[in-house]
Structure formats: structure tokens, C-alpha cells
XYZ file of C-alpha atoms in Angstrom:
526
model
C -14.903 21.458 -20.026
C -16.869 22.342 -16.695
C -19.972 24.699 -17.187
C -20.435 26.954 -14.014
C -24.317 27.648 -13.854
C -26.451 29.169 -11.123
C -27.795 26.207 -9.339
C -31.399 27.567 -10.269
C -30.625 27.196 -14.211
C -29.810 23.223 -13.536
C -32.493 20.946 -15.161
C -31.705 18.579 -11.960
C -32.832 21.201 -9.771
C -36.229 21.867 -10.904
C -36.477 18.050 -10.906
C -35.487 17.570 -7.491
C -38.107 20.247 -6.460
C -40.694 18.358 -8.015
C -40.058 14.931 -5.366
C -42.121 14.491 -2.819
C -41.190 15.237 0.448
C -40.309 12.580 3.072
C -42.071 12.154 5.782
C -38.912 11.501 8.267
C -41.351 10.731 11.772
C -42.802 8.181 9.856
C -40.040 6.773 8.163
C -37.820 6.241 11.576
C -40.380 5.166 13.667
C -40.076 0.900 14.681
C -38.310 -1.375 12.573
C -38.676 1.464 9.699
C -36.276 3.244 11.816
C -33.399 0.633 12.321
C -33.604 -0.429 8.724
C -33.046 2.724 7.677
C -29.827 3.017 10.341
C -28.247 0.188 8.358
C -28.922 1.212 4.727
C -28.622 5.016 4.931
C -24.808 4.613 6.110
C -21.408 5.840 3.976
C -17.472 4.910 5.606
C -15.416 7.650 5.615
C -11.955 7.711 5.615
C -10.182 6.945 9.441
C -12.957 4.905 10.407
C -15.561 7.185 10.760
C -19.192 6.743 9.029
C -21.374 8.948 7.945
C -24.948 8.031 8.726
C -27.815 10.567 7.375
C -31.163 7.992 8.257
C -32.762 10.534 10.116
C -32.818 12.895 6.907
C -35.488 13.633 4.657
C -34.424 11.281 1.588
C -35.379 8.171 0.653
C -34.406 6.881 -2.984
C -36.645 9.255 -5.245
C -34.599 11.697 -3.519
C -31.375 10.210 -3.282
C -31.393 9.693 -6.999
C -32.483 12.888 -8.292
C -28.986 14.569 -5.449
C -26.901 12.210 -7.688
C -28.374 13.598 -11.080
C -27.963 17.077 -9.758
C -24.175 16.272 -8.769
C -23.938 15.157 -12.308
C -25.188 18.039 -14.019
C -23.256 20.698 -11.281
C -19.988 18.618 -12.686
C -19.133 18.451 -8.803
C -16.688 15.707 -8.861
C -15.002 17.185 -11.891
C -14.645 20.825 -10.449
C -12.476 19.257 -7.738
C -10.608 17.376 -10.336
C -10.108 20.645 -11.797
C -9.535 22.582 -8.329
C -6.865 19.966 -7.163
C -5.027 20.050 -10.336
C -4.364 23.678 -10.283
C -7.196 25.728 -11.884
C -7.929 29.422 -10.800
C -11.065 28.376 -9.233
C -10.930 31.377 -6.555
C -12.292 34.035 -9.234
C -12.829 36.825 -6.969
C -8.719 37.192 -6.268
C -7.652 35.006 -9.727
C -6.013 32.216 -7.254
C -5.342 28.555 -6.929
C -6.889 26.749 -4.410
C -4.411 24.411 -2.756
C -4.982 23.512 0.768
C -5.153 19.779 -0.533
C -1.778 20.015 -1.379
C -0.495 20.483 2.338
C -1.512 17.082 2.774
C -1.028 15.033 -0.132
C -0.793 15.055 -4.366
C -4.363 14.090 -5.753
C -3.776 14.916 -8.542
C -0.742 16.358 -11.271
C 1.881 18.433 -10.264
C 0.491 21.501 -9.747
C 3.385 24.754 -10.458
C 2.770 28.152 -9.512
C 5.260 30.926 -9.534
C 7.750 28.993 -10.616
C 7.409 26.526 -7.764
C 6.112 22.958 -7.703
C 3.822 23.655 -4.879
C 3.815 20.388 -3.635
C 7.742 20.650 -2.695
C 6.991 23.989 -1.252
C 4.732 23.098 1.396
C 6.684 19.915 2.223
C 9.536 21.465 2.651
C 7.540 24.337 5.431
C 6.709 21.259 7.149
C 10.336 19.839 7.373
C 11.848 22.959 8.227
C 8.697 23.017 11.151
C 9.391 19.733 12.361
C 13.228 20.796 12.394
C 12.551 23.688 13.941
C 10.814 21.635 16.437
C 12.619 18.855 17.157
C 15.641 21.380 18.397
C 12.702 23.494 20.561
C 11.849 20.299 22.662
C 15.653 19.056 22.595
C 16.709 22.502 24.277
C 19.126 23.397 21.000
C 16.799 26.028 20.612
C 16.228 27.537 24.173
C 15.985 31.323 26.064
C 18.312 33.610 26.926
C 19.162 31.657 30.107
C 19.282 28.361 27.971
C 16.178 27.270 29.854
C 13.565 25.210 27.744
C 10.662 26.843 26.440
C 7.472 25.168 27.640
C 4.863 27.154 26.224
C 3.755 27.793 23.002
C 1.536 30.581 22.066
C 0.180 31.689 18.691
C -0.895 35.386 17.784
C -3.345 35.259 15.184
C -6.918 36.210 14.189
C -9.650 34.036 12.086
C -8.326 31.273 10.344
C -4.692 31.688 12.052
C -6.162 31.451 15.304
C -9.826 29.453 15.105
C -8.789 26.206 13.178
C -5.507 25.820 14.855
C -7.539 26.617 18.457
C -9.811 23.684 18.092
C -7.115 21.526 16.518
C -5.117 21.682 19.916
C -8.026 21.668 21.892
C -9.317 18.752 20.337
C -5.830 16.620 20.276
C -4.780 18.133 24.044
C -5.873 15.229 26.132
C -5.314 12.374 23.665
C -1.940 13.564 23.608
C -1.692 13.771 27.567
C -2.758 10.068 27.401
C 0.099 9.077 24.673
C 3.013 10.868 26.296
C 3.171 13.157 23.619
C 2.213 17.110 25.273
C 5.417 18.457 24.552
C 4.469 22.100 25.447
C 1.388 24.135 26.306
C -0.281 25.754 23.567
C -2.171 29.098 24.351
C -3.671 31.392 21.607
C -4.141 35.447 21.479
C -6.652 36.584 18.433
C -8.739 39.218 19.802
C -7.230 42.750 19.556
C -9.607 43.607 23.066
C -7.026 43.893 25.308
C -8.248 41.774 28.275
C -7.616 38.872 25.752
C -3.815 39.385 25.557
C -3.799 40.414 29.256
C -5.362 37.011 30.330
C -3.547 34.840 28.536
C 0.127 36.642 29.423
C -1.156 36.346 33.044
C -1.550 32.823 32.557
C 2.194 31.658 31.097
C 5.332 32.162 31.886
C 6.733 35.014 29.701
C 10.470 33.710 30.078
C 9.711 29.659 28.953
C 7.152 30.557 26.255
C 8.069 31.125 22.275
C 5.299 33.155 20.315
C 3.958 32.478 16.988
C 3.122 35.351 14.679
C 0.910 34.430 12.117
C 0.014 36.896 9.234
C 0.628 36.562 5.804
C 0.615 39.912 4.578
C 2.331 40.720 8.189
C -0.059 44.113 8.434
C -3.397 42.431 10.115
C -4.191 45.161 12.433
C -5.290 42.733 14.994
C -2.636 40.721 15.246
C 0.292 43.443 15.006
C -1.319 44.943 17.921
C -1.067 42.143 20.418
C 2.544 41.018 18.966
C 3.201 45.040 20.155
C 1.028 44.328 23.527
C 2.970 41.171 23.811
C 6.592 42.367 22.989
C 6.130 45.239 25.538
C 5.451 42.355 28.348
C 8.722 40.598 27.167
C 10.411 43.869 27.338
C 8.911 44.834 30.620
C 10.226 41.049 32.202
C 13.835 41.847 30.979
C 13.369 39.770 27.748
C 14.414 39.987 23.900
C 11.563 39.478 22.226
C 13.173 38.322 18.952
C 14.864 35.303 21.485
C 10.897 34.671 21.734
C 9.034 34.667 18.188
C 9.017 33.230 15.330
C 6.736 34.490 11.905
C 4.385 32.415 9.699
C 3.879 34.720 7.227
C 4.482 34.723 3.041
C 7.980 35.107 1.810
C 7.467 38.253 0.388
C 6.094 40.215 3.951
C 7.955 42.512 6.146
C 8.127 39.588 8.486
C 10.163 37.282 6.275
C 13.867 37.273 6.848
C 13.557 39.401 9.452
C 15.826 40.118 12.719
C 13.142 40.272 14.838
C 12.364 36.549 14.705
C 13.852 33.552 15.448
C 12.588 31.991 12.377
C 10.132 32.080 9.639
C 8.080 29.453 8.009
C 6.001 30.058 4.878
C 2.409 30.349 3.195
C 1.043 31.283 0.167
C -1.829 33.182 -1.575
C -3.156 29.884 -2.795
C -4.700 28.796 0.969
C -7.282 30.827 2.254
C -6.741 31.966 6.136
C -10.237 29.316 7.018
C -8.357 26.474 5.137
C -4.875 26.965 6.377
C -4.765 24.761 9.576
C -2.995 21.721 7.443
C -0.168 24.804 6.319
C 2.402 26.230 8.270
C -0.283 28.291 10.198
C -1.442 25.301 11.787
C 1.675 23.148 10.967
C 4.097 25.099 13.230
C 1.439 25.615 16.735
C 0.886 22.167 16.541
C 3.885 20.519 15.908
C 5.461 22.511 18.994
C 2.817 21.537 21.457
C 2.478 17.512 20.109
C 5.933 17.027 17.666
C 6.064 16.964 14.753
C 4.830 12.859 14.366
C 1.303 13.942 15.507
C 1.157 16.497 13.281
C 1.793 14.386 10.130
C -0.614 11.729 11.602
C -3.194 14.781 11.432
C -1.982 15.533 7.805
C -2.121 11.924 6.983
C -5.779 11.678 8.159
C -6.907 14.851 5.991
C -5.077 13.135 3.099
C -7.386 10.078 3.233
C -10.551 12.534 3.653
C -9.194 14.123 0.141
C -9.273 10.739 -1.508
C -12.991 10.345 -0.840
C -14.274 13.393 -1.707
C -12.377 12.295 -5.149
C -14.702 9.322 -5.127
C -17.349 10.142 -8.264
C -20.672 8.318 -7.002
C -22.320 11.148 -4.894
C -23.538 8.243 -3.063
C -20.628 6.655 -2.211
C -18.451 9.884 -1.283
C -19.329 11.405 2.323
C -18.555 14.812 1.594
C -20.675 15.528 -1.474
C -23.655 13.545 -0.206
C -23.277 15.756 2.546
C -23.096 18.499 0.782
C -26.001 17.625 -1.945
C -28.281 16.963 1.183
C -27.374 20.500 2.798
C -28.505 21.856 -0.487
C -31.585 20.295 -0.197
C -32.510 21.326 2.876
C -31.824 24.902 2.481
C -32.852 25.438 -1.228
C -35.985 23.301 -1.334
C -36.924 22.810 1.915
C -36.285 26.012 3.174
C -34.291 24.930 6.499
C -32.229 28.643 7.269
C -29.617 26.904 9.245
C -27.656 24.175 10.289
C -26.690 23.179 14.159
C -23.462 21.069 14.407
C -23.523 19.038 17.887
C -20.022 17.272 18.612
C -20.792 14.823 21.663
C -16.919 15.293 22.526
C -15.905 17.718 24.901
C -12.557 17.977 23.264
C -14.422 19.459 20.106
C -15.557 22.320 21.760
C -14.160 24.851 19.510
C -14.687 22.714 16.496
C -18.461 24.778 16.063
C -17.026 27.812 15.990
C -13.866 26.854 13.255
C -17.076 25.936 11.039
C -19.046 28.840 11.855
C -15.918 30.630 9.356
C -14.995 28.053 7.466
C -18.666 27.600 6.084
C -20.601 31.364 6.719
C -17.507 33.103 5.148
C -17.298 30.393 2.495
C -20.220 30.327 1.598
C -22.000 33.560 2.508
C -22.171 35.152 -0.698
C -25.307 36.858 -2.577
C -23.460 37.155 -5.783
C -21.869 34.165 -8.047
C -18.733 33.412 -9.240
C -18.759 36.230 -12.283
C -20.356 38.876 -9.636
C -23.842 38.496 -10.966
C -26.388 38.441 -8.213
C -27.811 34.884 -7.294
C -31.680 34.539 -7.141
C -31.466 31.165 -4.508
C -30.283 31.068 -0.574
C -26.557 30.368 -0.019
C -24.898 29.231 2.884
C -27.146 28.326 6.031
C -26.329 29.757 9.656
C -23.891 27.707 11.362
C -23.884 26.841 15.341
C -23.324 24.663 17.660
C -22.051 23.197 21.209
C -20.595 20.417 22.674
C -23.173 17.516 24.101
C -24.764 17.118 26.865
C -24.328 20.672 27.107
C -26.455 22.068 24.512
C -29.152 19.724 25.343
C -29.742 21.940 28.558
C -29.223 25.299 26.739
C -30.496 25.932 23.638
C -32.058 21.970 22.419
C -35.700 23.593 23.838
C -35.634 25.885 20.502
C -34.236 22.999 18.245
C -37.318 20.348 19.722
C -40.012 22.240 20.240
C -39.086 25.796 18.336
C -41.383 27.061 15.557
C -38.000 26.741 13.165
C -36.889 23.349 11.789
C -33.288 23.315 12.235
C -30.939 20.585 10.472
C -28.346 18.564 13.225
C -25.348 17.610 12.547
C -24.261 15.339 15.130
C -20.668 13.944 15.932
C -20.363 11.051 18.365
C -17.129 8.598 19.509
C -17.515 4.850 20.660
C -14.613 5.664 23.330
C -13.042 8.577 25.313
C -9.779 10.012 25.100
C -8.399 9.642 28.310
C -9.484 6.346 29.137
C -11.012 7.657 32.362
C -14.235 6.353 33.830
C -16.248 5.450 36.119
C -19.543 3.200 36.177
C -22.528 4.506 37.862
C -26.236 3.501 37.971
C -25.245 0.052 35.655
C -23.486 2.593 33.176
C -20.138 4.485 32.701
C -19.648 7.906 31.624
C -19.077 7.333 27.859
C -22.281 5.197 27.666
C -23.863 7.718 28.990
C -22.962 10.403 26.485
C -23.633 7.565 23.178
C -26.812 6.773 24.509
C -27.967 10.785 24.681
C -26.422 10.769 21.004
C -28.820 8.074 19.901
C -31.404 9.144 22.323
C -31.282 12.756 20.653
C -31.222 11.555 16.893
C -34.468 9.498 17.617
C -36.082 12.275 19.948
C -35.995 14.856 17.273
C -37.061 12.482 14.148
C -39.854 10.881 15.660
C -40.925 13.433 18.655
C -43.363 12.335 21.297
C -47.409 12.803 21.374
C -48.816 14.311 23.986
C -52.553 15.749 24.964
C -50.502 18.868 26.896
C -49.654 21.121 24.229
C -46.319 21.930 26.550
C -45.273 18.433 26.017
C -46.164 17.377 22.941
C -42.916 16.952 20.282
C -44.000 16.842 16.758
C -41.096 15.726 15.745
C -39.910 15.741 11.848
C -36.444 17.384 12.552
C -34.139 16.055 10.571
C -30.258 14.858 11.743
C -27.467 13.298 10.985
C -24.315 11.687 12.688
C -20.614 11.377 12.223
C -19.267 8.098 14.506
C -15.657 7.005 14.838
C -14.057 5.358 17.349
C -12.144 7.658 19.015
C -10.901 11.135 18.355
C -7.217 10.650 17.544
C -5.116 12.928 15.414
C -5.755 11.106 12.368
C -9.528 11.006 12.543
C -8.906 14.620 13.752
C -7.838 15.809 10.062
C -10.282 13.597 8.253
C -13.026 15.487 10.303
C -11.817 18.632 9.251
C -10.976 18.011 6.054
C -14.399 16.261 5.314
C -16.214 19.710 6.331
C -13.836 21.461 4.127
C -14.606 19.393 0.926
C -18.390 19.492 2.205
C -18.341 22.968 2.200
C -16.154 23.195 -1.185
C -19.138 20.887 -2.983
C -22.194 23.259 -1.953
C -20.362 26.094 -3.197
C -20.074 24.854 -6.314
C -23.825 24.011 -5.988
C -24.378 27.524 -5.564
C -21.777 28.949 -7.780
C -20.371 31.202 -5.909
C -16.827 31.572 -4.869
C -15.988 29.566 -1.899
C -12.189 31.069 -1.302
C -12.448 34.480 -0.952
C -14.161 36.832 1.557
C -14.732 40.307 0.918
C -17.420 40.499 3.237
C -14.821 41.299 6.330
C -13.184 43.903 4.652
C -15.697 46.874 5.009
C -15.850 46.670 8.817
C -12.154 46.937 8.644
C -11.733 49.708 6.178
C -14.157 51.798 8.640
C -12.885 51.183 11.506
C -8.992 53.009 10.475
C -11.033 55.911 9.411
C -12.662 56.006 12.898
C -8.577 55.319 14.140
C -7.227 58.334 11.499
C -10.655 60.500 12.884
C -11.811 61.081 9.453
C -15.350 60.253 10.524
C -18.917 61.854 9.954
C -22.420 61.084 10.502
C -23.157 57.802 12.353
C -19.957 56.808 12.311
C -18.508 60.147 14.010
C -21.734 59.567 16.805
C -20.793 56.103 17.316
C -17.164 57.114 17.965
C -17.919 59.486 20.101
C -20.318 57.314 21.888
C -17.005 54.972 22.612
C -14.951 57.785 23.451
C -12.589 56.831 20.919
């Protein structure tokens, strides 16, 4: 039976506090350094490694993460998660985004449904759906192929899948396998919509309307901004959209829609690019093969984070480490620093997938937590960020954990050599250049360029970012993030903490406002 304790209550804890700190400029300078490169070193699944040398562990602390992951129960609450517990208190749901990508565990039945056979069969009647899109079965009113794809959605219908496409678009240019355009509309400003309809072509494009509940505000005003365009061009819009929504919404079985495909309340909107939210987007702009290469890839992820050895499974060491820094040694947030121009968006899918995870000041049972929770989560592409906001993370008064995420090759295959170097070795050897830079710093009499280094990092390295290694990347931070907050026990599927804004803002929309509220309205003009 699992006990779920306040991480301050855990015997392991107050023993971890009691380790002495690592002095991490010391520890990676010379051959301390490139010892420590080979030993502190996990594989994950798809070929990446996980390599955390330029943290502050050593084996005292090392040891006393895996005694705390033993007392927390960590590897048995996902036992218990993947098999079909209600570990989402806050709403009394599953938790089941595993299962869109493999069975880890029993058969897990809900509502009468094995779930399993549910979301397998979304992903069939996808890559059906699919298949007779790029064939032309499935065509416009003029029996013209559709050549765009674009998906209506807000937060996790709109963020994960964004990066996901983003991420796979030019590997998939290089392999023959862009079947359409993929463009996305989340915010309800209306410049957003505007933009992106002046970008396509209305007539060869089929929309995606994703909404489970099929009343998000946001995204039933810019299917309304977006029908009127069809309209306005001559067009049916129900010849032009298709719903991924639950079976039991107002968009389900509906006339307005070419189709619908199907979610559940047992995958939260930050987890739900491996369901049909993400399922249907990308399996029209790559087919349906790339997607289940990306599902495949995720799957392997899964079976790691099963792995029970802290030490030996990426994710939780990850995780346990993250703890560390922001519970004992005080670190407020956490910068992760893709070298991969094709993750560009991938900061910003975290920035949800952990903050609203994991930014909770009360436990699992509602009872206020005494401790820190989730860190502050950023990031940009490299070399970028090293000429925008590095300054801060080298030389800032704030230590600031790095997460960095580097690939041995490109996706396009393009180069060119320059100065005895190409591209790509360029960007690896700022990678290493940067882990090393920040761990060990640089003395210097001039105050202005003196690095004290002591800021701790860690790196992610495949090969190359293929669709595959795409979902075990994103399914690593998902069981990552799943691990701390059991750590912190506090509820890691829910998130009540967007509701309020939302609530407000149709009272300012009905004009039942006073006080601030009525000021700030008026100061809008709305």
C-alpha cells in the first residue's frame, strides 16, 4: 500500500539535507571533469543519454536521492498510476496518457471500456481518416486536395502538438514524408486568427477543432472567426473541420464536422499530445507511420521510467535531482536550453506541462504544503539564448539550474564547412563549451569579467532528432515531471489555477463587474 506524505515528513529528506554540498567548480575542473563525464551518464530510451556531471552530486548525494525515492514509493506510485488508480485527486480521475502509447501495465477499464482499445482504435480511425485526406477520397467541394492542415486549440491542444510539428517539420521534408502544412490558431486575440488565415489557402485547408468539453471560450471563438472566413470565400465550413473532442460534447456526432475523433477525462489537456489531440494534427501533416514512430518512441521512454533503481531510470534521477536543487539548495528555477532549432517551441510546451503540473501550494488532500513546489520554467533555442539572456544565467546574482539538449547531427543534412568546422560542430562545441563555462567559470582580476562559476547543468544527447527520439523526449519530461510531484505530494493532473482568470473575465463579458475589475474594463473599453 503506497503512503502519500508531504515530502518534508520523509526521514530521507531530513537526511539528504544533512549532506554536504558539492563543490561542482571543483569537481569538473581537469581530469576531475572528464571522469566525471563518463561515470555520471544514464541511456535513455531511443538513444539518447542523460548526462548530469555538471550537477551538484557526487555519491553521498546520489545515495541518500535513491533512499528518498525509496521512502516517496516513487517507482510504485507509477506502478499504481499506470495500472489504473485515481491518482488525479483533485477531479477523482485516472491518469492515462501512458496508455496512448503502449500497456505497462494490466488492463486498465474505465466506464465500461478497456481503455487501451479505446485509444487504439482513435488512432486507427485517425490514420484512416488520413490516409483518404492525402489520397484525395476525402477532398473539398471542388474535389481539390486539401494541403493544409490547421488546428484550433488553446494550451495543451495547441502548445504540445505546436512544438511536435515544429520539431518533426524538416526531418520530415528530408524523408519525403510532409504530406500537408500544419498551421495552429490558440490565441483568442484576433490578429492571431487573422495572420494565420492570411497565410493559407482557405479552400485547400481542413481545420481541427480541439476541445473536449467543446465550450473553451477561446477556441469556439476563432472556430466562429474562422467559419465566417470560409463563409465569406464561398465555402461550407462543415466540408472543412473535423472535432477532437469527448464523445459526450456538443461536438460529437455532429453535422457540422466532417468527422470526430475522441478523448477522455483520463488525459489532462498538457499530456494529451500522444491522444487524438495530437494524434490527428500530426498524422495529417506527416501520415500516420510517423506518428506511430512518435508513439513508439514515448512507449520506450514509459518503460524506463518503470525501471526501479533511481539510478538507473533517467526520469526519476532527473526528477530526484530537480528536487534537490529547489528544496535544499534553494535554486527558484530551472532554464531548459535545446541546441536544436527545430525545438524551439519545445520550452514553452514545458513551461505548462511542468508550472501547471506542478504549481501547487496545497497537497494532494488540499492541506497546505510547508516546502517550494515546482521551479520556474524557461528557455530558448541555442546559440540564441547565449546572446540574450545567458549574461543573467553566468554572471547573474541567481543560480539557475540548465537543462541542456544537444544532437550529434542535423536534420536536414545541410552544411557547410567554414573556418576548419561545419555548422553542426559548431553548435556541439558551444553545447560543451557552455556546460564547462558555467561549472567551472573563469578568474579574472576585472570584476566585469570574472565568472565564478558553480552553476550547475545538465545535458540530454541523441543522435538526431527523429520522430522516435521526438516522443521519448517528451515523454521523459512528462514522467520527470510526474516523479517530483509525487515528491511533493501534490496533484500533478489537475489545474485549477487557470480557472479564476476565466471565471472573471465572462463577468467582465456579461458586465456584472465592480470595483477594480469594473475600472480595468473600462480602462479597455470593453
Amino acid at each position: 500500500m503506497e503512503n502519500w506524505n508531504n515530502l518534508d515528513t520523509l526521514a530521507s529528506f531530513d537526511a539528504l539535507k544533512k549532506v554536504p554540498r558539492v563543490d561542482i567548480r571543483s569537481a569538473m575542473e581537469g581530469e576531475n571533469g572528464a571522469a566525471r563525464v563518463k561515470q555520471y551518464s544514464v541511456p535513455m530510451a531511443e538513444g539518447f543519454v542523460y548526462n548530469y556531471a555538471a550537477k551538484q552530486v557526487d555519491g553521498d548525494v546520489l545515495t541518500a536521492l535513491a533512499e528518498l525515492a525509496g521512502e516517496a514509493q516513487l517507482a510504485e506510485k507509477f506502478e499504481e498510476l499506470y495500472n489504473g488508480a485515481v491518482i488525479n485527486t483533485g477531479e477523482k480521475r485516472l491518469v492515462l496518457h501512458h496508455l496512448c502509447r503502449g500497456q505497462l501495465g494490466k488492463d486498465v477499464v474505465a466506464d465500461g471500456v478497456n481503455k487501451r482499445d479505446f485509444y487504439v482504435l482513435q488512432q486507427k480511425r485517425i490514420a484512416a481518416f488520413a490516409d483518404k485526406v492525402h489520397s484525395g477520397e476525402i477532398a473539398n467541394e471542388a474535389g481539390e486536395r486539401f494541403t493544409t492542415v490547421c488546428q484550433i486549440g488553446i494550451g495543451g491542444s495547441d502548445l504540445g502538438p505546436r512544438a511536435i510539428y515544429l520539431a518533426l517539420e524538416n526531418w520530415a521534408k528530408r524523408h519525403d514524408t510532409l504530406r500537408m502544412q500544419a498551421r495552429f490558431i490558440s490565441n483568442v486575440d484576433p490578429d492571431d486568427a487573422s495572420a494565420v488565415l492570411g497565410s493559407i489557402d482557405a479552400a485547400h485547408t481542413i481545420f481541427i477543432l480541439v476541445s473536449k468539453s467543446g465550450t473553451t471560450l477561446e477556441t469556439l471563438t476563432n472556430e466562429s472567426f474562422v467559419k465566417d472566413t470560409l463563409r465569406k470565400e464561398g465555402l461550407d465550413p462543415a466540408k472543412h473541420m473535423i472535432a477532437v473532442t469527448s464523445e459526450t460534447s456538443p461536438l460529437a456526432k455532429n453535422a457540422g464536422y466532417l468527422d470526430a475523433f475522441f478523448m477522455d477525462d483520463y488525459i489532462g489537456g498538457r499530456y494529451s499530445s500522444s491522444s487524438a489531440v495530437g494524434g490527428a494534427v500530426l498524422s495529417l501533416a506527416f501520415g500516420p507511420d510517423v506518428f506511430a514512430a512518435f508513439l513508439d518512441g514515448a512507449a520506450a521512454a514509459d518503460e524506463t521510467a518503470k525501471e526501479k533503481d533511481p539510478l538507473k531510470n533517467p526520469a526519476m534521477l532527473d526528477a530526484l535531482i530537480g528536487v534537490y536543487e529547489r528544496n535544499v539548495l534553494g535554486y527558484p528555477s530551472t532554464a531548459v536550453l535545446p541546441y536544436s532549432q527545430a525545438l524551439s517551441r519545445f520550452p514553452a510546451h514545458l513551461q505548462q506541462l511542468d508550472m501547471e503540473s506542478n504549481g501547487k501550494s496545497v497537497n494532494r488532500f488540499a492541506q497546505p504544503v510547508r516546502y517550494v513546489t515546482g521551479p520556474v520554467i524557461f528557455g530558448e533555442p541555442g546559440t540564441n539564448g547565449q546572446h540574450s539572456f545567458y549574461q543573467l544565467l553566468h554572471q547573474g546574482t541567481s543560480i539557475i539550474p540548465l537543462q541542456f539538449i544537444g544532437f550529434r547531427e542535423s536534420q536536414l543534412g545541410r552544411d557547410v564547412e567554414i573556418q576548419g568546422s561545419t555548422s553542426q560542430q559548431k553548435l556541439c562545441a558551444n553545447v560543451a563549451a557552455q556546460i564547462v563555462a558555467f561549472a567551472c567559470g573563469k578568474q579574472d582580476e576585472n570584476p566585469n569579467k570574472n565568472f565564478e562559476g558553480g552553476r550547475p547543468s545538465s545535458i540530454i544527447a541523441g543522435d538526431q532528432l527523429t520522430p522516435a527520439a521526438m516522443g521519448a523526449l517528451l515523454a521523459h519530461y512528462e514522467n520527470k515531471v510526474m516523479f517530483q510531484g509525487f515528491l511533493w505530494n501534490v496533484n500533478s493532473f489537475d489545474q485549477e489555477g487557470v480557472q479564476l482568470g476565466k471565471t472573471l473575465a465572462k463577468r467582465v463579458l456579461a458586465g456584472e463587474t465592480e470595483g477594480a475589475l469594473a475600472a480595468y474594463s473600462g480602462l479597455l473599453r470593453i
